[in-house]
């Protein structure tokens, strides 16, 4: 959700504009690398964070305990208290917007509703940066995710409608800020994005031919509200640019790099390794399971299993990643001098390679410059199928094997199959006593998929066709022009 904003920020700063981020310390280096100014949200929002431990979703773990919801699944807890948490963030956000003299707010429309509220309260325009596959994407992803959790949209709506603390929050938002919120926001119709409706427009980091279909009821709502979605394609940064990587909140100093098997020093530059391999006539395989599954996010992270109802099922993030990596190692691992180079981005966990046998042609680091690698010529990308990774691979014509984890990733995995750019291996949601058996089966399926995409050139041909169509969407230059156009085109200040 953050990385596509970085090249836009860089271009704005280069054009003489001020860009400020309210974000987490883990993202500081990538943000400051663009020339933008970093501000720590934990410091700026004491109403949210004082006395609580930050996690991926604000301080969700502590807040759920305060409200007696610790036994609820992640989805149920979020249904009940996401606006309560946004309300906690709002006072600090408003102080911060005033302190930086903000003139426009750019935010993720799926995760940062409080940013849109702050823009409304202060009377400045809001622009969404949607890093999923268009206005219909969340309808499909939400239904898929809820199904895996053993829930329905109707059940979520009931939780929200009947949870009294949430109703009291809605009343406080109305009386104090004039913000009107309802229990069915973002869920009726399924996939509705309230921030997009309330924004001047929403930039979408894909092209229309790759967008998920928008259900009819949702499309009619957006048309009635005059909601603007503008497809700009992938937003790719310049070579060597620092990206945000790793949803880990407590780093164990001194274990990060050693655990990866290679010290993170300049002579281990993966781009240099790639170029050496290509010059020698070797193929290059890039492997990354993203930042969330390899991080310490609740329920969907490294040590967690998803819950169906209140019962844990399927693989942990670690089991999923290691099975995918091992399947690729079994398919293409070799000590032959002409063997393909396997570049593996492991994520931040100290035990990433625990109990795995690393082939001699594999090179692993906690994180790698993904866009730089893809631009330099990767022959196959084994990916979790997050929207950024999926778009980045297609933008340079790289075929994929998708091992999806959650959210929009299964949708993108199926899309890769449908448009002919790769294959998918679906995530098992088995009973706990079946996990060991399913891991063996999963590794075999990954091995077969990697072998097929590696050998069958039709996948690369189709990916190259998609690449040209994506370039036509305009990318960073168009996104910057649209953002600056707000200040000269009064009509773009209109939201709903």
Tab-separated table of C-alpha atoms in Angstrom:
chain	number	residue	atom	x	y	z
A	1	UNK	CA	0.000	0.000	0.000
A	2	UNK	CA	2.950	2.331	0.555
A	3	UNK	CA	5.513	1.472	-2.109
A	4	UNK	CA	3.559	2.759	-5.158
A	5	UNK	CA	3.397	6.195	-3.548
A	6	UNK	CA	7.182	6.509	-3.312
A	7	UNK	CA	7.998	7.255	-6.987
A	8	UNK	CA	5.136	9.778	-7.070
A	9	UNK	CA	6.557	11.500	-3.989
A	10	UNK	CA	10.016	11.518	-5.541
A	11	UNK	CA	8.672	13.205	-8.681
A	12	UNK	CA	6.746	15.784	-6.652
A	13	UNK	CA	9.787	16.631	-4.531
A	14	UNK	CA	11.935	16.894	-7.661
A	15	UNK	CA	9.345	19.354	-8.981
A	16	UNK	CA	9.774	21.614	-5.948
A	17	UNK	CA	6.776	20.490	-3.893
A	18	UNK	CA	6.688	19.461	-0.221
A	19	UNK	CA	5.626	15.914	0.594
A	20	UNK	CA	5.042	14.713	4.158
A	21	UNK	CA	4.280	11.184	5.358
A	22	UNK	CA	2.634	10.211	8.626
A	23	UNK	CA	3.786	6.619	8.931
A	24	UNK	CA	5.770	4.030	10.908
A	25	UNK	CA	9.452	4.094	11.795
A	26	UNK	CA	10.014	0.915	9.758
A	27	UNK	CA	9.207	2.912	6.600
A	28	UNK	CA	11.363	5.964	7.390
A	29	UNK	CA	14.343	5.068	5.193
A	30	UNK	CA	12.244	4.399	2.093
A	31	UNK	CA	10.223	7.581	2.602
A	32	UNK	CA	13.190	9.841	3.249
A	33	UNK	CA	14.904	8.336	0.212
A	34	UNK	CA	12.353	10.119	-1.975
A	35	UNK	CA	13.164	13.515	-0.444
A	36	UNK	CA	9.872	13.537	1.442
A	37	UNK	CA	9.670	14.317	5.173
A	38	UNK	CA	8.909	11.447	7.526
A	39	UNK	CA	6.727	11.902	10.638
A	40	UNK	CA	6.194	9.117	13.168
A	41	UNK	CA	2.506	8.320	13.594
A	42	UNK	CA	3.076	6.634	16.961
A	43	UNK	CA	4.416	9.908	18.350
A	44	UNK	CA	1.811	12.038	16.575
A	45	UNK	CA	-1.184	9.971	17.735
A	46	UNK	CA	-0.908	9.463	21.515
A	47	UNK	CA	-4.674	8.940	21.746
A	48	UNK	CA	-4.126	5.739	19.769
A	49	UNK	CA	-0.704	4.563	20.887
A	50	UNK	CA	0.069	5.817	24.383
A	51	UNK	CA	0.159	2.785	26.668
A	52	UNK	CA	-0.449	0.415	23.749
A	53	UNK	CA	1.871	-1.653	21.547
A	54	UNK	CA	1.805	-0.732	17.838
A	55	UNK	CA	0.992	-3.531	15.426
A	56	UNK	CA	0.054	-3.797	11.773
A	57	UNK	CA	-3.457	-2.400	12.315
A	58	UNK	CA	-2.794	0.506	14.685
A	59	UNK	CA	-2.698	-1.143	18.098
A	60	UNK	CA	-5.341	-3.736	17.293
A	61	UNK	CA	-4.175	-6.420	19.706
A	62	UNK	CA	-4.312	-4.145	22.740
A	63	UNK	CA	-7.567	-2.464	21.726
A	64	UNK	CA	-9.303	-5.810	21.222
A	65	UNK	CA	-8.278	-6.789	24.752
A	66	UNK	CA	-9.597	-3.495	26.128
A	67	UNK	CA	-12.959	-4.231	24.510
A	68	UNK	CA	-12.986	-7.875	25.580
A	69	UNK	CA	-12.696	-9.167	22.008
A	70	UNK	CA	-9.431	-11.097	22.238
A	71	UNK	CA	-11.207	-14.398	21.553
A	72	UNK	CA	-12.750	-13.086	18.328
A	73	UNK	CA	-11.123	-13.762	14.970
A	74	UNK	CA	-9.213	-10.922	13.315
A	75	UNK	CA	-12.092	-10.325	10.895
A	76	UNK	CA	-14.778	-10.174	13.589
A	77	UNK	CA	-12.679	-7.875	15.780
A	78	UNK	CA	-11.994	-5.525	12.857
A	79	UNK	CA	-15.693	-5.483	11.971
A	80	UNK	CA	-16.517	-4.286	15.461
A	81	UNK	CA	-13.803	-1.753	16.230
A	82	UNK	CA	-12.114	-0.440	13.072
A	83	UNK	CA	-13.937	2.913	13.271
A	84	UNK	CA	-13.302	3.082	17.020
A	85	UNK	CA	-9.588	2.863	16.258
A	86	UNK	CA	-9.863	5.457	13.490
A	87	UNK	CA	-11.596	7.760	15.956
A	88	UNK	CA	-8.627	7.351	18.311
A	89	UNK	CA	-6.267	8.367	15.502
A	90	UNK	CA	-8.261	11.400	14.410
A	91	UNK	CA	-7.177	14.038	17.002
A	92	UNK	CA	-3.492	13.451	16.340
A	93	UNK	CA	-4.060	13.377	12.600
A	94	UNK	CA	-5.848	16.735	12.685
A	95	UNK	CA	-3.012	18.301	14.698
A	96	UNK	CA	-0.505	16.930	12.236
A	97	UNK	CA	-2.374	18.143	9.123
A	98	UNK	CA	-2.393	21.629	10.607
A	99	UNK	CA	1.294	21.486	11.562
A	100	UNK	CA	2.457	20.630	8.040
A	101	UNK	CA	-0.041	22.984	6.390
A	102	UNK	CA	-1.368	20.161	4.219
A	103	UNK	CA	-3.177	21.146	1.025
A	104	UNK	CA	-4.119	17.675	-0.199
A	105	UNK	CA	-4.240	14.263	1.483
A	106	UNK	CA	-3.206	11.105	-0.369
A	107	UNK	CA	-4.051	7.845	1.385
A	108	UNK	CA	-4.807	4.181	0.952
A	109	UNK	CA	-8.606	4.113	0.573
A	110	UNK	CA	-8.811	0.634	2.080
A	111	UNK	CA	-6.817	1.146	5.287
A	112	UNK	CA	-6.728	4.872	6.068
A	113	UNK	CA	-10.291	6.074	6.440
A	114	UNK	CA	-9.271	8.452	9.216
A	115	UNK	CA	-7.071	10.286	6.668
A	116	UNK	CA	-10.109	10.948	4.499
A	117	UNK	CA	-12.070	12.138	7.535
A	118	UNK	CA	-9.210	14.483	8.410
A	119	UNK	CA	-9.321	15.941	4.908
A	120	UNK	CA	-13.090	16.447	5.136
A	121	UNK	CA	-12.864	18.137	8.539
A	122	UNK	CA	-10.064	20.488	7.450
A	123	UNK	CA	-11.683	21.233	4.084
A	124	UNK	CA	-8.896	19.966	1.833
A	125	UNK	CA	-9.199	17.426	-1.017
A	126	UNK	CA	-8.480	13.748	-0.499
A	127	UNK	CA	-7.064	11.461	-3.194
A	128	UNK	CA	-7.066	7.701	-2.850
A	129	UNK	CA	-4.200	5.504	-4.022
A	130	UNK	CA	-5.758	2.082	-4.619
A	131	UNK	CA	-3.191	-0.689	-4.901
A	132	UNK	CA	-5.708	-3.441	-5.595
A	133	UNK	CA	-7.263	-4.371	-8.921
A	134	UNK	CA	-9.790	-1.562	-9.259
A	135	UNK	CA	-13.177	-0.652	-7.771
A	136	UNK	CA	-14.489	-4.216	-7.951
A	137	UNK	CA	-11.479	-5.801	-6.316
A	138	UNK	CA	-12.564	-5.674	-2.700
A	139	UNK	CA	-15.938	-7.250	-3.385
A	140	UNK	CA	-14.238	-10.373	-4.682
A	141	UNK	CA	-11.425	-10.347	-2.121
A	142	UNK	CA	-13.784	-9.788	0.826
A	143	UNK	CA	-16.111	-12.615	-0.152
A	144	UNK	CA	-13.172	-14.963	-0.669
A	145	UNK	CA	-11.550	-13.998	2.633
A	146	UNK	CA	-14.812	-14.285	4.573
A	147	UNK	CA	-15.477	-17.680	3.033
A	148	UNK	CA	-12.070	-18.885	4.227
A	149	UNK	CA	-12.940	-17.544	7.682
A	150	UNK	CA	-16.262	-19.407	7.652
A	151	UNK	CA	-18.253	-16.141	7.638
A	152	UNK	CA	-20.618	-14.196	5.402
A	153	UNK	CA	-21.087	-10.485	4.716
A	154	UNK	CA	-24.451	-10.686	6.458
A	155	UNK	CA	-22.828	-12.019	9.628
A	156	UNK	CA	-20.292	-9.182	9.599
A	157	UNK	CA	-23.089	-6.656	9.223
A	158	UNK	CA	-24.893	-8.187	12.179
A	159	UNK	CA	-21.760	-7.909	14.310
A	160	UNK	CA	-21.445	-4.231	13.405
A	161	UNK	CA	-25.130	-3.423	13.797
A	162	UNK	CA	-25.413	-5.013	17.223
A	163	UNK	CA	-22.127	-3.855	18.771
A	164	UNK	CA	-23.102	-0.980	21.041
A	165	UNK	CA	-19.598	0.570	21.457
A	166	UNK	CA	-19.454	0.944	17.675
A	167	UNK	CA	-22.836	2.678	17.556
A	168	UNK	CA	-21.649	5.047	20.290
A	169	UNK	CA	-18.533	5.776	18.222
A	170	UNK	CA	-20.698	6.657	15.200
A	171	UNK	CA	-22.679	9.108	17.325
A	172	UNK	CA	-19.496	10.783	18.647
A	173	UNK	CA	-18.149	11.182	15.101
A	174	UNK	CA	-21.410	12.795	13.999
A	175	UNK	CA	-21.731	15.151	16.961
A	176	UNK	CA	-18.074	16.200	17.266
A	177	UNK	CA	-16.877	16.244	13.656
A	178	UNK	CA	-19.966	16.106	11.463
A	179	UNK	CA	-18.743	12.781	10.023
A	180	UNK	CA	-21.607	10.471	9.073
A	181	UNK	CA	-20.790	6.788	9.392
A	182	UNK	CA	-23.101	3.781	9.292
A	183	UNK	CA	-22.710	0.130	10.242
A	184	UNK	CA	-23.056	-0.963	6.599
A	185	UNK	CA	-20.299	1.339	5.281
A	186	UNK	CA	-17.749	-0.553	3.181
A	187	UNK	CA	-19.896	-3.687	3.298
A	188	UNK	CA	-23.219	-2.889	1.619
A	189	UNK	CA	-22.911	-3.368	-1.281
A	190	UNK	CA	-20.071	-5.760	-0.589
A	191	UNK	CA	-16.743	-4.139	-1.438
A	192	UNK	CA	-17.980	-0.564	-1.222
A	193	UNK	CA	-15.118	1.877	-0.675
A	194	UNK	CA	-16.389	4.871	1.281
A	195	UNK	CA	-13.078	6.716	1.001
A	196	UNK	CA	-13.245	6.553	-2.793
A	197	UNK	CA	-16.753	8.016	-2.703
A	198	UNK	CA	-15.601	10.867	-0.461
A	199	UNK	CA	-12.402	11.588	-2.418
A	200	UNK	CA	-11.757	13.920	-5.331
A	201	UNK	CA	-10.640	10.842	-7.247
A	202	UNK	CA	-8.858	7.555	-6.695
A	203	UNK	CA	-5.739	6.534	-8.582
A	204	UNK	CA	-5.701	2.806	-9.406
A	205	UNK	CA	-2.368	1.087	-9.955
A	206	UNK	CA	-3.495	-1.213	-12.754
A	207	UNK	CA	-5.011	-0.925	-16.215
A	208	UNK	CA	-8.679	-1.412	-17.007
A	209	UNK	CA	-8.107	-4.665	-18.908
A	210	UNK	CA	-6.697	-6.194	-15.697
A	211	UNK	CA	-9.291	-4.767	-13.302
A	212	UNK	CA	-11.588	-7.111	-11.426
A	213	UNK	CA	-15.222	-6.920	-12.603
A	214	UNK	CA	-17.316	-4.528	-10.524
A	215	UNK	CA	-20.623	-6.046	-9.329
A	216	UNK	CA	-23.652	-4.297	-10.782
A	217	UNK	CA	-24.995	-2.921	-7.498
A	218	UNK	CA	-21.581	-1.492	-6.618
A	219	UNK	CA	-21.123	0.035	-10.065
A	220	UNK	CA	-24.546	1.695	-9.833
A	221	UNK	CA	-23.649	3.157	-6.427
A	222	UNK	CA	-20.372	4.612	-7.693
A	223	UNK	CA	-22.104	6.112	-10.721
A	224	UNK	CA	-24.819	7.656	-8.548
A	225	UNK	CA	-22.155	9.178	-6.277
A	226	UNK	CA	-20.024	10.370	-9.238
A	227	UNK	CA	-17.063	8.446	-7.871
A	228	UNK	CA	-13.916	8.790	-9.981
A	229	UNK	CA	-11.464	5.945	-10.462
A	230	UNK	CA	-8.506	6.710	-12.731
A	231	UNK	CA	-6.336	3.822	-13.926
A	232	UNK	CA	-2.678	4.861	-14.123
A	233	UNK	CA	-0.977	1.470	-14.258
A	234	UNK	CA	1.956	0.344	-12.085
A	235	UNK	CA	3.880	3.116	-10.332
A	236	UNK	CA	7.491	1.985	-10.637
A	237	UNK	CA	10.414	3.763	-9.028
A	238	UNK	CA	13.839	4.508	-10.470
A	239	UNK	CA	16.675	2.000	-10.310
A	240	UNK	CA	18.271	1.711	-6.885
A	241	UNK	CA	15.360	3.301	-5.045
A	242	UNK	CA	14.750	2.098	-1.501
A	243	UNK	CA	11.439	0.314	-0.928
A	244	UNK	CA	9.587	-0.409	2.279
A	245	UNK	CA	9.934	-4.086	3.173
A	246	UNK	CA	9.009	-6.232	6.145
A	247	UNK	CA	6.015	-5.972	8.463
A	248	UNK	CA	8.044	-6.753	11.561
A	249	UNK	CA	7.657	-4.649	14.674
A	250	UNK	CA	10.314	-6.141	16.951
A	251	UNK	CA	13.614	-6.808	15.184
A	252	UNK	CA	16.153	-9.007	16.960
A	253	UNK	CA	19.355	-7.089	16.327
A	254	UNK	CA	22.194	-9.205	14.997
A	255	UNK	CA	20.081	-12.130	13.763
A	256	UNK	CA	18.422	-10.647	10.705
A	257	UNK	CA	21.152	-10.964	8.109
A	258	UNK	CA	22.890	-14.051	9.439
A	259	UNK	CA	19.625	-15.980	9.310
A	260	UNK	CA	19.345	-15.295	5.619
A	261	UNK	CA	22.529	-17.154	4.842
A	262	UNK	CA	24.245	-14.154	3.241
A	263	UNK	CA	25.474	-10.939	4.880
A	264	UNK	CA	23.689	-7.856	3.528
A	265	UNK	CA	26.807	-6.124	2.243
A	266	UNK	CA	27.479	-4.449	-1.121
A	267	UNK	CA	29.373	-7.414	-2.632
A	268	UNK	CA	26.182	-9.423	-2.186
A	269	UNK	CA	24.160	-7.066	-4.376
A	270	UNK	CA	21.429	-9.265	-5.911
A	271	UNK	CA	21.151	-7.082	-9.021
A	272	UNK	CA	24.853	-7.618	-9.676
A	273	UNK	CA	24.366	-11.346	-9.159
A	274	UNK	CA	21.489	-11.308	-11.642
A	275	UNK	CA	23.508	-9.483	-14.294
A	276	UNK	CA	26.440	-11.854	-13.868
A	277	UNK	CA	24.136	-14.831	-14.299
A	278	UNK	CA	22.474	-13.373	-17.397
A	279	UNK	CA	25.872	-12.593	-18.926
A	280	UNK	CA	26.832	-16.240	-18.394
A	281	UNK	CA	23.673	-17.399	-20.171
A	282	UNK	CA	21.919	-18.569	-17.021
A	283	UNK	CA	18.221	-18.108	-16.287
A	284	UNK	CA	17.122	-16.155	-13.198
A	285	UNK	CA	14.233	-17.029	-10.889
A	286	UNK	CA	13.057	-14.482	-8.328
A	287	UNK	CA	11.136	-15.702	-5.274
A	288	UNK	CA	9.282	-13.502	-2.774
A	289	UNK	CA	6.255	-14.165	-0.602
A	290	UNK	CA	5.730	-10.492	0.212
A	291	UNK	CA	5.883	-8.503	3.417
A	292	UNK	CA	2.726	-9.411	5.334
A	293	UNK	CA	2.942	-13.215	5.372
A	294	UNK	CA	6.626	-13.030	6.296
A	295	UNK	CA	5.941	-10.410	8.971
A	296	UNK	CA	4.425	-10.630	12.426
A	297	UNK	CA	0.921	-9.504	11.525
A	298	UNK	CA	-1.905	-11.009	13.595
A	299	UNK	CA	-3.545	-14.101	12.081
A	300	UNK	CA	-1.971	-13.743	8.626
A	301	UNK	CA	1.701	-13.420	9.628
A	302	UNK	CA	4.680	-15.721	10.121
A	303	UNK	CA	3.631	-17.656	13.233
A	304	UNK	CA	-0.138	-17.431	12.808
A	305	UNK	CA	-2.842	-19.534	11.224
A	306	UNK	CA	-6.096	-18.183	9.835
A	307	UNK	CA	-9.222	-18.807	11.872
A	308	UNK	CA	-12.429	-20.300	10.549
A	309	UNK	CA	-14.893	-19.187	13.168
A	310	UNK	CA	-12.693	-19.467	16.243
A	311	UNK	CA	-10.788	-22.535	15.028
A	312	UNK	CA	-7.289	-22.266	13.559
A	313	UNK	CA	-6.842	-23.983	10.223
A	314	UNK	CA	-4.272	-24.468	7.495
A	315	UNK	CA	-0.657	-23.335	7.339
A	316	UNK	CA	1.134	-20.695	9.325
A	317	UNK	CA	2.869	-18.022	7.292
A	318	UNK	CA	6.162	-19.803	7.958
A	319	UNK	CA	4.826	-23.157	6.772
A	320	UNK	CA	3.351	-21.587	3.639
A	321	UNK	CA	6.551	-19.724	2.714
A	322	UNK	CA	8.905	-22.581	3.464
A	323	UNK	CA	6.787	-25.047	1.505
A	324	UNK	CA	6.727	-22.685	-1.481
A	325	UNK	CA	10.476	-22.087	-1.274
A	326	UNK	CA	11.204	-25.803	-0.924
A	327	UNK	CA	9.013	-26.611	-3.922
A	328	UNK	CA	11.000	-24.143	-6.027
A	329	UNK	CA	14.293	-25.528	-4.691
A	330	UNK	CA	13.231	-29.060	-5.621
A	331	UNK	CA	12.223	-27.915	-9.108
A	332	UNK	CA	15.304	-25.889	-10.009
A	333	UNK	CA	17.923	-26.335	-7.303
A	334	UNK	CA	21.270	-27.553	-8.654
A	335	UNK	CA	25.026	-27.276	-8.266
A	336	UNK	CA	25.613	-27.265	-12.025
A	337	UNK	CA	27.495	-24.166	-13.264
A	338	UNK	CA	24.763	-23.387	-15.805
A	339	UNK	CA	21.880	-23.875	-13.342
A	340	UNK	CA	19.391	-21.021	-13.006
A	341	UNK	CA	20.114	-18.461	-10.298
A	342	UNK	CA	17.476	-18.552	-7.549
A	343	UNK	CA	17.129	-15.163	-5.836
A	344	UNK	CA	15.047	-15.489	-2.668
A	345	UNK	CA	13.697	-12.563	-0.639
A	346	UNK	CA	13.057	-14.163	2.749
A	347	UNK	CA	11.521	-11.414	4.837
A	348	UNK	CA	12.653	-10.302	8.298
A	349	UNK	CA	12.304	-13.489	10.357
A	350	UNK	CA	15.390	-14.942	12.050
A	351	UNK	CA	14.206	-18.533	11.417
A	352	UNK	CA	13.321	-18.081	7.743
A	353	UNK	CA	15.572	-20.928	6.549
A	354	UNK	CA	15.166	-23.150	9.599
A	355	UNK	CA	15.247	-26.864	8.636
A	356	UNK	CA	15.500	-26.061	4.919
A	357	UNK	CA	18.272	-27.385	2.695
A	358	UNK	CA	19.535	-24.512	0.558
A	359	UNK	CA	20.676	-25.474	-2.962
A	360	UNK	CA	24.002	-24.104	-4.174
A	361	UNK	CA	22.370	-21.990	-6.893
A	362	UNK	CA	20.166	-20.119	-4.379
A	363	UNK	CA	21.053	-16.670	-3.031
A	364	UNK	CA	18.969	-15.393	-0.118
A	365	UNK	CA	18.581	-12.065	1.658
A	366	UNK	CA	15.960	-10.663	4.036
A	367	UNK	CA	14.884	-8.215	1.309
A	368	UNK	CA	15.770	-7.497	-2.280
A	369	UNK	CA	15.179	-4.579	-4.676
A	370	UNK	CA	12.223	-6.207	-6.401
A	371	UNK	CA	11.551	-3.643	-9.130
A	372	UNK	CA	15.241	-3.396	-10.004
A	373	UNK	CA	15.485	-7.174	-10.315
A	374	UNK	CA	12.374	-7.461	-12.452
A	375	UNK	CA	13.516	-4.644	-14.714
A	376	UNK	CA	16.918	-6.319	-15.104
A	377	UNK	CA	15.423	-9.483	-16.555
A	378	UNK	CA	13.841	-12.195	-14.402
A	379	UNK	CA	12.715	-15.313	-16.266
A	380	UNK	CA	10.154	-16.451	-13.674
A	381	UNK	CA	8.721	-14.873	-10.526
A	382	UNK	CA	7.349	-17.027	-7.709
A	383	UNK	CA	5.136	-14.593	-5.826
A	384	UNK	CA	2.395	-14.382	-3.218
A	385	UNK	CA	0.354	-12.451	-5.785
A	386	UNK	CA	-0.070	-9.150	-3.971
A	387	UNK	CA	-1.283	-6.441	-6.320
A	388	UNK	CA	2.007	-4.531	-6.368
A	389	UNK	CA	4.054	-7.639	-7.149
A	390	UNK	CA	1.556	-8.847	-9.737
A	391	UNK	CA	1.536	-5.499	-11.524
A	392	UNK	CA	5.300	-5.111	-11.327
A	393	UNK	CA	5.838	-8.524	-12.898
A	394	UNK	CA	3.380	-7.845	-15.713
A	395	UNK	CA	4.798	-4.379	-16.363
A	396	UNK	CA	8.096	-5.974	-17.421
A	397	UNK	CA	6.642	-9.103	-19.037
A	398	UNK	CA	7.679	-11.664	-16.399
A	399	UNK	CA	5.640	-14.902	-16.098
A	400	UNK	CA	4.581	-15.983	-12.607
A	401	UNK	CA	3.827	-18.840	-10.288
A	402	UNK	CA	1.446	-17.465	-7.665
A	403	UNK	CA	1.267	-18.967	-4.159
A	404	UNK	CA	-1.440	-16.727	-2.651
A	405	UNK	CA	-1.921	-16.105	1.026
A	406	UNK	CA	-5.048	-14.007	1.656
A	407	UNK	CA	-7.113	-10.942	0.637
A	408	UNK	CA	-6.764	-10.077	-3.068
A	409	UNK	CA	-3.935	-12.564	-3.630
A	410	UNK	CA	-6.153	-15.569	-4.555
A	411	UNK	CA	-8.037	-13.335	-7.027
A	412	UNK	CA	-4.782	-12.274	-8.660
A	413	UNK	CA	-3.615	-15.884	-8.719
A	414	UNK	CA	-6.691	-16.925	-10.676
A	415	UNK	CA	-6.280	-13.890	-12.936
A	416	UNK	CA	-2.738	-14.988	-13.775
A	417	UNK	CA	-4.152	-18.307	-14.949
A	418	UNK	CA	-7.064	-16.702	-16.807
A	419	UNK	CA	-4.905	-14.305	-18.822
A	420	UNK	CA	-2.232	-16.905	-19.458
A	421	UNK	CA	0.759	-15.356	-17.665
A	422	UNK	CA	1.292	-18.128	-15.127
A	423	UNK	CA	-0.056	-20.800	-12.798
A	424	UNK	CA	-1.294	-20.791	-9.205
A	425	UNK	CA	-0.968	-23.112	-6.218
A	426	UNK	CA	-3.844	-22.526	-3.823
A	427	UNK	CA	-3.335	-22.214	-0.068
A	428	UNK	CA	-4.664	-25.231	1.865
A	429	UNK	CA	-7.185	-24.541	4.635
A	430	UNK	CA	-6.975	-27.985	6.181
A	431	UNK	CA	-7.498	-29.275	9.708
A	432	UNK	CA	-4.451	-29.007	11.968
A	433	UNK	CA	-3.896	-32.766	12.047
A	434	UNK	CA	-3.618	-32.710	8.228
A	435	UNK	CA	-1.014	-29.938	8.005
A	436	UNK	CA	2.064	-32.160	7.719
A	437	UNK	CA	0.519	-34.199	4.908
A	438	UNK	CA	-0.729	-31.065	3.113
A	439	UNK	CA	2.717	-29.453	3.274
A	440	UNK	CA	4.189	-32.380	1.348
A	441	UNK	CA	1.408	-32.132	-1.222
A	442	UNK	CA	1.798	-28.364	-1.510
A	443	UNK	CA	5.561	-28.617	-2.114
A	444	UNK	CA	4.906	-31.116	-4.906
A	445	UNK	CA	2.337	-28.812	-6.515
A	446	UNK	CA	4.698	-25.816	-6.345
A	447	UNK	CA	7.485	-27.907	-7.892
A	448	UNK	CA	5.199	-28.911	-10.780
A	449	UNK	CA	3.955	-25.350	-11.377
A	450	UNK	CA	7.468	-23.873	-11.346
A	451	UNK	CA	8.690	-26.537	-13.755
A	452	UNK	CA	5.785	-25.932	-16.154
A	453	UNK	CA	6.060	-22.140	-16.263
A	454	UNK	CA	9.861	-22.345	-16.510
A	455	UNK	CA	9.712	-24.656	-19.520
A	456	UNK	CA	6.604	-23.398	-21.354
A	457	UNK	CA	7.407	-20.184	-23.245
A	458	UNK	CA	3.744	-19.344	-23.889
A	459	UNK	CA	3.482	-17.815	-20.407
A	460	UNK	CA	6.288	-15.357	-21.111
A	461	UNK	CA	4.822	-14.423	-24.503
A	462	UNK	CA	1.499	-13.506	-22.943
A	463	UNK	CA	3.193	-11.588	-20.108
A	464	UNK	CA	5.095	-9.517	-22.669
A	465	UNK	CA	1.820	-8.620	-24.407
A	466	UNK	CA	0.373	-7.408	-21.102
A	467	UNK	CA	3.483	-5.332	-20.482
A	468	UNK	CA	2.855	-3.071	-23.455
A	469	UNK	CA	-0.786	-2.528	-22.523
A	470	UNK	CA	0.203	-1.508	-18.988
A	471	UNK	CA	2.756	1.017	-20.206
A	472	UNK	CA	-0.016	2.792	-22.083
A	473	UNK	CA	-1.773	3.657	-18.778
A	474	UNK	CA	0.650	6.519	-18.010
A	475	UNK	CA	2.340	5.491	-14.766
A	476	UNK	CA	4.074	7.977	-12.458
A	477	UNK	CA	3.970	10.938	-14.842
A	478	UNK	CA	0.211	10.731	-15.192
A	479	UNK	CA	-0.313	10.285	-11.443
A	480	UNK	CA	1.731	13.414	-10.728
A	481	UNK	CA	-0.136	15.435	-13.348
A	482	UNK	CA	-3.463	14.411	-11.846
A	483	UNK	CA	-2.404	15.323	-8.307
A	484	UNK	CA	-1.114	18.733	-9.339
A	485	UNK	CA	-4.251	19.251	-11.418
A	486	UNK	CA	-6.270	19.483	-8.213
A	487	UNK	CA	-4.827	22.929	-7.607
A	488	UNK	CA	-5.848	24.297	-11.007
A	489	UNK	CA	-9.091	22.426	-11.711
A	490	UNK	CA	-11.822	23.316	-9.188
A	491	UNK	CA	-14.054	20.535	-10.526
A	492	UNK	CA	-11.607	17.951	-9.161
A	493	UNK	CA	-12.263	19.174	-5.635
A	494	UNK	CA	-15.676	17.542	-5.723
A	495	UNK	CA	-15.889	14.167	-4.052
A	496	UNK	CA	-19.218	12.396	-3.793
